[in-house]
XYZ file of C-alpha atoms in Angstrom:
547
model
C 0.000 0.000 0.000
C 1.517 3.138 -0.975
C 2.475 5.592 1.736
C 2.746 9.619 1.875
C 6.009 11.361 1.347
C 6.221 13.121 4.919
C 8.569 12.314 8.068
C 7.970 8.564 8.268
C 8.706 8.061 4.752
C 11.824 9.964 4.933
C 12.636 8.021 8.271
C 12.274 4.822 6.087
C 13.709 5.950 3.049
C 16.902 6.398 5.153
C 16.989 2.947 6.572
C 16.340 1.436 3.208
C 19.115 3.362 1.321
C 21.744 2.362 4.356
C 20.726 -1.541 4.089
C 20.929 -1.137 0.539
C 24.057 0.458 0.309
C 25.553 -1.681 2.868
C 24.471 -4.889 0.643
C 26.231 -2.969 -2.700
C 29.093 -0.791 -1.277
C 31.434 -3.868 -1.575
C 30.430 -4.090 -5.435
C 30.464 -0.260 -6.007
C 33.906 0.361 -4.627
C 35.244 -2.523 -6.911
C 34.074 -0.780 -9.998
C 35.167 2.633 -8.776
C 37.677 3.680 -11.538
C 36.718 7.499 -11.726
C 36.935 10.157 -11.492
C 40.007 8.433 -9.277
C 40.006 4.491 -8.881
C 40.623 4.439 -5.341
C 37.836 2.026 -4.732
C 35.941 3.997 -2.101
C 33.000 5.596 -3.742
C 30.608 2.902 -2.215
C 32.349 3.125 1.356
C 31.983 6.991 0.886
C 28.412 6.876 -0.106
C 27.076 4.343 2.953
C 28.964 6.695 5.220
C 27.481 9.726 4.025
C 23.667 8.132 4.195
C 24.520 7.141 7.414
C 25.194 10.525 8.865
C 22.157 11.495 7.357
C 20.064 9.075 9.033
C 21.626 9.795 12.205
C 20.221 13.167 12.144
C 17.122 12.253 11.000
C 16.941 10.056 14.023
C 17.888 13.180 16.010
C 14.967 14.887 14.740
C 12.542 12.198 15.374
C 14.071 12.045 19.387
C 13.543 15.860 19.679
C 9.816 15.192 19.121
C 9.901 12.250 21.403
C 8.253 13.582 24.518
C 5.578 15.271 23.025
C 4.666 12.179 21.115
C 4.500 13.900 17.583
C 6.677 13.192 14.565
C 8.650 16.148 13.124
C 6.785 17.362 9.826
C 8.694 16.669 6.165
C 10.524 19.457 6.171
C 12.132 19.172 9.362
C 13.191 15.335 8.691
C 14.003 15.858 4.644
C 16.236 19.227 6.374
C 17.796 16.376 8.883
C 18.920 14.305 6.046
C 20.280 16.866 4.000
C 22.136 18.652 7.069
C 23.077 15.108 8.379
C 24.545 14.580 4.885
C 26.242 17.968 4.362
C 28.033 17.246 7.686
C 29.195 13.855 7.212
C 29.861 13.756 3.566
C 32.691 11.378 2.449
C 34.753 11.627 -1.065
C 33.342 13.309 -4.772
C 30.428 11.057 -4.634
C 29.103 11.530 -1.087
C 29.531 15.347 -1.345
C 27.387 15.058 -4.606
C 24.772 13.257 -2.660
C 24.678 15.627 0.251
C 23.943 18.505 -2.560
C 21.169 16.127 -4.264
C 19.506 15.830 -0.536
C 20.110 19.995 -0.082
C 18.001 20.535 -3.012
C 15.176 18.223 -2.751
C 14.910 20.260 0.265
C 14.882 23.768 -1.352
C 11.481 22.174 -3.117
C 9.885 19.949 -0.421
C 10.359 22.756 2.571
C 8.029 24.777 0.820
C 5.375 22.231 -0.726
C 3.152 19.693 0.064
C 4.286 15.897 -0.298
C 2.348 15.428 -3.576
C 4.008 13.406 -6.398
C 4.253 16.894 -8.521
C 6.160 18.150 -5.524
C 8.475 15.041 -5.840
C 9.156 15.667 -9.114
C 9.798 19.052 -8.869
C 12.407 17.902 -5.950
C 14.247 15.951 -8.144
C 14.709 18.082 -10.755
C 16.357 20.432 -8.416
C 18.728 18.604 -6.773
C 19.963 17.876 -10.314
C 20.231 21.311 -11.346
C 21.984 21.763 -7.893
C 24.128 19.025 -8.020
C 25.367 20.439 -11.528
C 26.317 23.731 -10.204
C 27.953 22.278 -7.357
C 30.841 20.297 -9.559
C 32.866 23.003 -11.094
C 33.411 21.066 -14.343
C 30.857 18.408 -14.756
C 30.955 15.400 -16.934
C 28.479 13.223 -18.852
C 28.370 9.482 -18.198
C 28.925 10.190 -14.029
C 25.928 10.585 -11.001
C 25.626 13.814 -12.709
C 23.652 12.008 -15.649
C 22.121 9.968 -13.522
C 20.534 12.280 -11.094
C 18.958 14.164 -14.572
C 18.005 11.319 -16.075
C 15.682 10.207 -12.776
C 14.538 13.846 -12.544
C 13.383 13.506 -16.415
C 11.578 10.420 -15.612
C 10.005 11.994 -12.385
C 8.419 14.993 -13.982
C 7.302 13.163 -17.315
C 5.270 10.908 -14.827
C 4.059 13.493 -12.302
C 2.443 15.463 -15.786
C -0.290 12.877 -14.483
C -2.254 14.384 -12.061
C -3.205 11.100 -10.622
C 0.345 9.872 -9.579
C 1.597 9.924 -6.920
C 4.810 10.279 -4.891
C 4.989 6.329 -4.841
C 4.814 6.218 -8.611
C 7.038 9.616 -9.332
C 9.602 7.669 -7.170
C 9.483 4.622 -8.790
C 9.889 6.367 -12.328
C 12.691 8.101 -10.857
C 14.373 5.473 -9.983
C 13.741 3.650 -13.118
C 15.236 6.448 -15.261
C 17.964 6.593 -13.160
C 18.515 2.610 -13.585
C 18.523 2.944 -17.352
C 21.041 5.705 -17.635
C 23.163 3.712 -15.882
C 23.253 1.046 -17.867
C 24.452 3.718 -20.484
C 27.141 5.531 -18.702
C 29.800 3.079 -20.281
C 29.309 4.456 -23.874
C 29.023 8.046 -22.133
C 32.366 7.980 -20.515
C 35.788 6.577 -21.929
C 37.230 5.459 -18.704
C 33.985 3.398 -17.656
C 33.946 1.957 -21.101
C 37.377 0.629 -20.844
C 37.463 -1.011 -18.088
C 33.822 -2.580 -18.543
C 31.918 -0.690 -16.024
C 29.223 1.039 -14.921
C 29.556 4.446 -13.058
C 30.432 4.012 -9.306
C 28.571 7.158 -8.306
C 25.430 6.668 -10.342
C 25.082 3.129 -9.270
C 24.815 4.676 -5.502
C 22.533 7.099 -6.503
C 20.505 4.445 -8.041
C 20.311 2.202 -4.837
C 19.413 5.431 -3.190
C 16.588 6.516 -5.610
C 15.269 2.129 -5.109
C 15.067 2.528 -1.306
C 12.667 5.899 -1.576
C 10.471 4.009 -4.147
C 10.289 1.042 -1.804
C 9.943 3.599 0.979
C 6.810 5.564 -0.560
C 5.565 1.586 -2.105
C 5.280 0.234 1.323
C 7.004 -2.989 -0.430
C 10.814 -3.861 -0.332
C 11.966 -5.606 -3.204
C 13.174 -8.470 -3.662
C 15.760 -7.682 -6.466
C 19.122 -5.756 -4.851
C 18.194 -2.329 -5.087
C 21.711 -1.273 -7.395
C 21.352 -3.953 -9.912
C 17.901 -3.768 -10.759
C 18.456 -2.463 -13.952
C 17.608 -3.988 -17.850
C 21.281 -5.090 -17.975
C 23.355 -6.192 -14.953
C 26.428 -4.797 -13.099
C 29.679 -6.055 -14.449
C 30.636 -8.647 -12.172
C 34.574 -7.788 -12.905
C 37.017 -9.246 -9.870
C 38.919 -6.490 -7.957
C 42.307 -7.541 -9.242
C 40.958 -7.216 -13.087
C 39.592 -3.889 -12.424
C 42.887 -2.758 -10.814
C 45.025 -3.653 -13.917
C 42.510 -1.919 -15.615
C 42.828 1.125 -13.651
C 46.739 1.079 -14.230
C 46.494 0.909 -18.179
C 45.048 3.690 -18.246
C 41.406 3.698 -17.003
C 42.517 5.878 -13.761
C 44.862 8.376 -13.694
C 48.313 7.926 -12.033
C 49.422 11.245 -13.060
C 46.328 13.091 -11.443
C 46.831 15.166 -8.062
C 48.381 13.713 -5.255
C 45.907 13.889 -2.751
C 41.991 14.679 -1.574
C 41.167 17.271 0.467
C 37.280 17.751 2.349
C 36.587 20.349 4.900
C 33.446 21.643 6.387
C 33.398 25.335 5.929
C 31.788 28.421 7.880
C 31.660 31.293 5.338
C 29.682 33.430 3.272
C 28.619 33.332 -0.452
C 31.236 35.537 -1.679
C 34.184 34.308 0.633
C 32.916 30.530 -1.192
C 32.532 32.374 -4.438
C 36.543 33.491 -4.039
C 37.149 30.193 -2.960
C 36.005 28.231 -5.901
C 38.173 30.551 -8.441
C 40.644 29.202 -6.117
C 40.848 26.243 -5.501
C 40.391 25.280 -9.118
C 43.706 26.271 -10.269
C 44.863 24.291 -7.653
C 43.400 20.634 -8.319
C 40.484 19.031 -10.142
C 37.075 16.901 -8.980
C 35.928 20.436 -7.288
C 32.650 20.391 -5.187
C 31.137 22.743 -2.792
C 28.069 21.972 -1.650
C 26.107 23.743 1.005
C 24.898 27.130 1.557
C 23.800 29.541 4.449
C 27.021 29.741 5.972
C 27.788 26.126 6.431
C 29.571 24.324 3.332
C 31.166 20.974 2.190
C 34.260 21.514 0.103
C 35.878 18.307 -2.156
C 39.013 18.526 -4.268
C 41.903 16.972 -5.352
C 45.272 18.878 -5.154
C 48.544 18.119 -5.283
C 49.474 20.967 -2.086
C 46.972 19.892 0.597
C 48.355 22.966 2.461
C 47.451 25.286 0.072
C 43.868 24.146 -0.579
C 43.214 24.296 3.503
C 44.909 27.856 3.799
C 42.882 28.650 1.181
C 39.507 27.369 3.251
C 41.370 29.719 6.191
C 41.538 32.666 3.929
C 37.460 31.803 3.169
C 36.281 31.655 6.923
C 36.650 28.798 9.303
C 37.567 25.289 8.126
C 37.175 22.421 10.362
C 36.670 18.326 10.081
C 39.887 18.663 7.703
C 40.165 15.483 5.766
C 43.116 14.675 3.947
C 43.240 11.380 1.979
C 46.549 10.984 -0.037
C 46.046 8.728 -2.660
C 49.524 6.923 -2.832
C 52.264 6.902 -5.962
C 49.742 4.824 -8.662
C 46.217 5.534 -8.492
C 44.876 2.701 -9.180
C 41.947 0.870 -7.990
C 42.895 -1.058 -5.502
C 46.463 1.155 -3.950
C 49.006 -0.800 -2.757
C 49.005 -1.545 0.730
C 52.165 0.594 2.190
C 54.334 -0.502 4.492
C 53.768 1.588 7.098
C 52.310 4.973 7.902
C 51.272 7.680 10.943
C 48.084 9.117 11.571
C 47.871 11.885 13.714
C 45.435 14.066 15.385
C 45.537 18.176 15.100
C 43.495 20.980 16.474
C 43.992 23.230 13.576
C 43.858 23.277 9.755
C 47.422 24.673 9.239
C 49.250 20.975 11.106
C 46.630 18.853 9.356
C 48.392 20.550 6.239
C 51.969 20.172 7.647
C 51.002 16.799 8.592
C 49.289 15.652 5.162
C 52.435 16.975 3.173
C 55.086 15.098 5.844
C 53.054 11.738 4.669
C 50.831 11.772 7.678
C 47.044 11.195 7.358
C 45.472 14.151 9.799
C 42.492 14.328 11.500
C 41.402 17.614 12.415
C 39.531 18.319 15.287
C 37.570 21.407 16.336
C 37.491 23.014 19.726
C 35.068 20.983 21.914
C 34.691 18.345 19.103
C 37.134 15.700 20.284
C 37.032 12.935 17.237
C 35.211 9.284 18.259
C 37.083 5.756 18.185
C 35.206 5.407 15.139
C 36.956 8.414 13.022
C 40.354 7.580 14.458
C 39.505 3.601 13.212
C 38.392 5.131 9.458
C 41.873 7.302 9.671
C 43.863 4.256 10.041
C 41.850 2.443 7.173
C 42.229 5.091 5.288
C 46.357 4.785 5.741
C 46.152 1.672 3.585
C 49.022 0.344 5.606
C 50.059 -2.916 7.609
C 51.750 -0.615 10.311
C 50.432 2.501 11.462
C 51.862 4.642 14.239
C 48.500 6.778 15.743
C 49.701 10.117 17.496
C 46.447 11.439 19.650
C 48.458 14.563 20.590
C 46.145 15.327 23.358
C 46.150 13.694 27.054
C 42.105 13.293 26.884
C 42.010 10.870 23.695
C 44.193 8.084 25.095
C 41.185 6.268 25.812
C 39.797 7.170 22.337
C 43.042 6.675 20.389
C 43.659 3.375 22.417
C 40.026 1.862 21.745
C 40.440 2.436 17.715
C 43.799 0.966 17.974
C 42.370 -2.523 19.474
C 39.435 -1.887 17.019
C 42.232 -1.924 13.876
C 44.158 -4.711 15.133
C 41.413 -6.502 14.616
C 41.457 -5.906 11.162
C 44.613 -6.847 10.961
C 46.579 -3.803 10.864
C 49.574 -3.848 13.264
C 49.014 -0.356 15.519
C 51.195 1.083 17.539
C 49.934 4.154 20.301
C 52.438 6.471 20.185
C 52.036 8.539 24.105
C 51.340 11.775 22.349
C 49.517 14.571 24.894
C 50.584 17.939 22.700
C 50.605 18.759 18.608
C 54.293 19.974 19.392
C 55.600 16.429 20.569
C 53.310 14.620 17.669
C 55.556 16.964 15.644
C 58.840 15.895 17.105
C 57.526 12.549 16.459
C 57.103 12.548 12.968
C 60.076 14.489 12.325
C 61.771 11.509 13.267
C 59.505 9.095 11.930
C 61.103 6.398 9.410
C 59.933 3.853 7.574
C 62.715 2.011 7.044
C 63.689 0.894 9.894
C 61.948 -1.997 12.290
C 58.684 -1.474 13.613
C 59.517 -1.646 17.226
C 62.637 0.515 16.357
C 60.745 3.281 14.665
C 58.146 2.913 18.049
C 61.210 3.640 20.599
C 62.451 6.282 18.201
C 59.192 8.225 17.991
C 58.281 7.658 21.423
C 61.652 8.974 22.615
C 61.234 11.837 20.361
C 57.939 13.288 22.158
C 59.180 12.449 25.577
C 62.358 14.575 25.096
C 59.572 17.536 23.896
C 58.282 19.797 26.642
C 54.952 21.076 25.774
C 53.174 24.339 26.704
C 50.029 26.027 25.491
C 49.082 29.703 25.788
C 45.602 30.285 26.518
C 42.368 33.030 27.626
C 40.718 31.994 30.446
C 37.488 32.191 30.347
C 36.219 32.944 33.881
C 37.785 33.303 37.025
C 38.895 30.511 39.007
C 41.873 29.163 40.848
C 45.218 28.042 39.373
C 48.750 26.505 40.353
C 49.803 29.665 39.690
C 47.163 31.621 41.988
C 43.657 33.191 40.612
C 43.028 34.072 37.038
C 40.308 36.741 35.837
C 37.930 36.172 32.907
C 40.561 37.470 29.886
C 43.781 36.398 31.729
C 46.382 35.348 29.310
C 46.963 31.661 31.006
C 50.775 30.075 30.230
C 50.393 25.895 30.849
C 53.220 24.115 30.659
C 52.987 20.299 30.513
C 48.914 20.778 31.522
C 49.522 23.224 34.209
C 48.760 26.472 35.019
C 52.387 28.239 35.350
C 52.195 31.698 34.630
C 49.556 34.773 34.829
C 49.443 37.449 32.405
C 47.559 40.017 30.342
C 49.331 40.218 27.712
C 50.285 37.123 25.321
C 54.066 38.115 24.037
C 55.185 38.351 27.569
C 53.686 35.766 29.143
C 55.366 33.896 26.320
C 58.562 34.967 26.822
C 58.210 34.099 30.625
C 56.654 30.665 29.229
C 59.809 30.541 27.179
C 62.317 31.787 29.917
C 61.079 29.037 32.526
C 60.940 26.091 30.043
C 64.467 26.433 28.594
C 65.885 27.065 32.201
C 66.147 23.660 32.209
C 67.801 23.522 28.686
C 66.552 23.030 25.323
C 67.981 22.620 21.520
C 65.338 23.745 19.569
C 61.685 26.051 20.579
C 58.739 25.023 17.905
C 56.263 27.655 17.701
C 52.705 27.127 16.653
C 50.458 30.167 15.945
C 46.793 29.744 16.077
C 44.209 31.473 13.938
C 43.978 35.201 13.691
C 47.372 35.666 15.410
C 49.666 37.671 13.800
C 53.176 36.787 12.850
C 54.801 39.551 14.760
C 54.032 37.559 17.488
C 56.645 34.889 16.777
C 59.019 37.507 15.018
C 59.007 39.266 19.158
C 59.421 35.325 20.484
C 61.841 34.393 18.261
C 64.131 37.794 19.208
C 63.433 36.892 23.059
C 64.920 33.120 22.343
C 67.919 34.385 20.333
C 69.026 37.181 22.651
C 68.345 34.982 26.082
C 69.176 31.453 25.223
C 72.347 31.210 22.930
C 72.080 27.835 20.398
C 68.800 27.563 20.529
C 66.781 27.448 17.599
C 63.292 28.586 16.995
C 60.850 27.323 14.119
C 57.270 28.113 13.366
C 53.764 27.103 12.263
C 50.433 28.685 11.269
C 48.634 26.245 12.888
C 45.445 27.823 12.591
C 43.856 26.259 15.685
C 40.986 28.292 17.335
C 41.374 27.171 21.264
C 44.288 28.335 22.075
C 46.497 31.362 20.394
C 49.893 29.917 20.820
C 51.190 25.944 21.335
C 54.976 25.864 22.584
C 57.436 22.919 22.409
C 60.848 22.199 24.041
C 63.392 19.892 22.506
């Protein structure tokens, strides 16, 4: 019996599309060969729907105790918000704009099967003007062809959202099948598009949602013509005679981004002289930005110059980008409270995971970091004291997997630093543990921070404002004014001796500031060297370390 488009059916629509795409994902990343074959886009997708569900779920518990659901466009905003936030890779951050505008449509209209239609057609149209240089034969065709196929049945007046959605998703299974003779790369290696094939499991589990029936058929081969049923290793040589691109940028870059239009409208003309596979998708101050560049650290200063970047995600995709990468030998993955070290880290060889203020990152991330690696060894650096817990539970987690872990006692960016400095991969595993290990240990760590009320310290009472010096997680020193409670910082650390004073700025603080530090060390502490970050972390202006 066919059901209403409104908060239930959006509910179930997002518990179909996750059990479908956790049925397919396997299937879609092995015929992921564009636009790079890094066999993800499934993985990507299922990840993205499952954010989205999450917050739908949200929305459904905040109208828990007064026993009424949430109307449609309070759950379809859920999903799209829940999608914008957690969206993974090209093809997830393509969905997330396909969700955003169904929205635009369905916010502001009943849940008729004309309104459906309508729906789809814009998150096409959106989805298009997300990708800064679109191609045929990808989601992008896909999402038009179901949007077609919507509105030429909704021109009924007696269909309804069950049947729009079923069209839909029929149009969208049909293009699919053609995307092979659309796109050179798909045709070579014998495949269907990656992305579209998500989309189409997707567009299956809202016409099973609105039919009140689940079919039978797998929701991403139901199509005239079924998926290539290539094996993994085939589609990899494929990949590496030419239907990926080994000479393509170096690595993939997402951020979430708090800006306006125009800063995103600067950005865009930016970042795509950088790299390729550009997509922002968002609006009203809150965006998702996707590309692949060669100089991470470029394409997050440029999200810094833009407004405030944060859930930095920095994927590199290895020497041959093929479908299935190598596995490397080993590798570090490292957490950072700022965008400029999860650059830093990304170009040292590091896979980052940025973390905003108050936003500490879940076993779960730190466990997707290390697959992400695509290593046998990794070395995890939580660089803060309160995510040794955290870091040690994803650790046990990827051991399980078979991935040989090793916690590195981290508590400060500035001895994850010293870590990887001396990080090397060609050396023994346990040797390369001691060394690393050794490495932080010999780093004193202090952080310069505001305190935000008044309250009582190692160091005596602090006012709301104070200028707060901590050195190894206490309170040492009082001031008002951040260069000389630096320098005092500075004066009591090295007291005790020191070879080398890394500075790391935070956002918004100017680089005067370490020019006046850097004098202080020179002209106080003879053979002591001082280098510096932009590290572009909001919590705390300055982070100090002591070799």
């Amino acid at each position: 019996m066919p059901h209403p488009l409104d908060a239930a059916a959006v509910r179930s629509w997002c518990g179909l599309a996750l059990e479908a795409l956790g049925r397919e994902r396997e299937r879609i990343d092995a015929i992921n060969v564009y636009p790079v074959a890094d066999g993800d886009t499934g993985t990507n997708l299922y990840l993205t729907l499952e954010s989205a569900a999450r917050a739908v779920e949200a929305a459904f518990d905040g109208h828990g105790s007064a026993g009424t659901a949430p109307r449609l466009t309070d759950a379809i905003g859920a999903m799209a918000h829940g999608a914008l936030i957690g969206a993974r890779g090209n093809s997830g951050t393509i969905l997330a704009q396909l969700l955003r505008g169904m929205t635009e449509v369905l916010a502001a209209a009943d849940g008729s099967g004309d309104a459906l239609g309508q729906a789809l057609r814009r998150a096409a149209a959106s989805a298009y003007e997300a990708v800064a240089h679109p191609v045929e034969g990808t989601v992008l065709t896909v999402a038009t062809a179901a949007a077609d196929a919507a509105a030429k049945c909704a021109a009924d007046p007696a269909a309804g959202p069950a049947e729009v959605a079923r069209a839909a998703h029929e149009g969208a299974s049909a293009a699919l099948q053609a995307t092979p003779g659309q796109l050179a790369v798909l045709g070579r290696a014998g495949v269907v598009d990656a992305g579209g094939c998500g989309l189409v499991a997707v567009l299956g589990a809202l016409a099973d949602a609105l039919c009140g029936e689940v079919s039978a058929t797998p929701v991403a081969v139901r199509a005239d013509a079924p998926l290539p049923q290539a094996a993994g290793c085939e589609l990899a040589g494929r990949a590496a005679d030419g239907c990926g691109d080994p000479d393509g940028p170096a690595f993939e870059v997402i951020y979430l981004l708090e800006a306006g239009d125009a800063a995103v409208a600067r950005l865009r003309d930016r970042l795509d002289g950088l790299g390729d596979s550009l997509v922002v998708v968002g609006g009203d101050g809150l965006w998702n930005v996707h590309v692949h560049v060669d100089d991470a650290g470029a394409a997050v200063e440029a999200g810094i110059e833009a407004g405030r970047p944060y859930r930095i995600q920095i994927t590199h995709f290895g020497g041959a980008r093929i479908k299935e990468p190598a596995m490397t030998a080993r590798a570090v993955v490292a957490v950072v409270p700022g965008a400029g070290l999860a650059g830093l880290c990304a170009q040292a060889g590091a896979t980052p995971v940025a973390v905003r203020p108050g936003e500490p990152p879940a076993s779960g991330e730190l466990v997707q970091a290390i697959r992400q690696a695509r290593a046998r060894e990794v070395m995890l650096l939580p660089n803060d004291p309160d995510l040794r817990h955290t870091a040690a539970a994803a650790a046990e987690q990827a051991r399980t997997e078979g991935v040989r872990v090793a916690l590195i006692p981290t508590r400060s960016a500035v001895q994850g630093i010293a870590a990887l400095a001396v990080h090397e991969p060609g050396r023994s595993f346990d040797e390369d543990v001691v060394a690393m290990t050794a490495a932080a240990g010999a780093t004193r760590y202090a952080e310069l921070a505001v305190a935000e009320r008044q309250s009582w310290t190692m160091a005596g009472v602090c006012q709301a404002g104070d200028i707060l010096g901590l050195i190894d997680g206490d309170v040492a020193v009082i001031g008002s004014d951040l260069v000389p409670t630096a320098r005092t910082v500075l004066d009591r650390m090295l007291s005790a001796g020191g070879e080398m004073v890394t500075l790391v700025l935070g956002a918004g603080v100017p680089d005067a500031v370490a020019e006046r530090l850097e004098r202080h060390v020179r002209a106080r502490h003879l053979a002591v060297d001082t280098v510096v970050y932009h590290g572009g972390q909001h919590a705390v202006p300055l982070l100090i370390g002591v070799e």
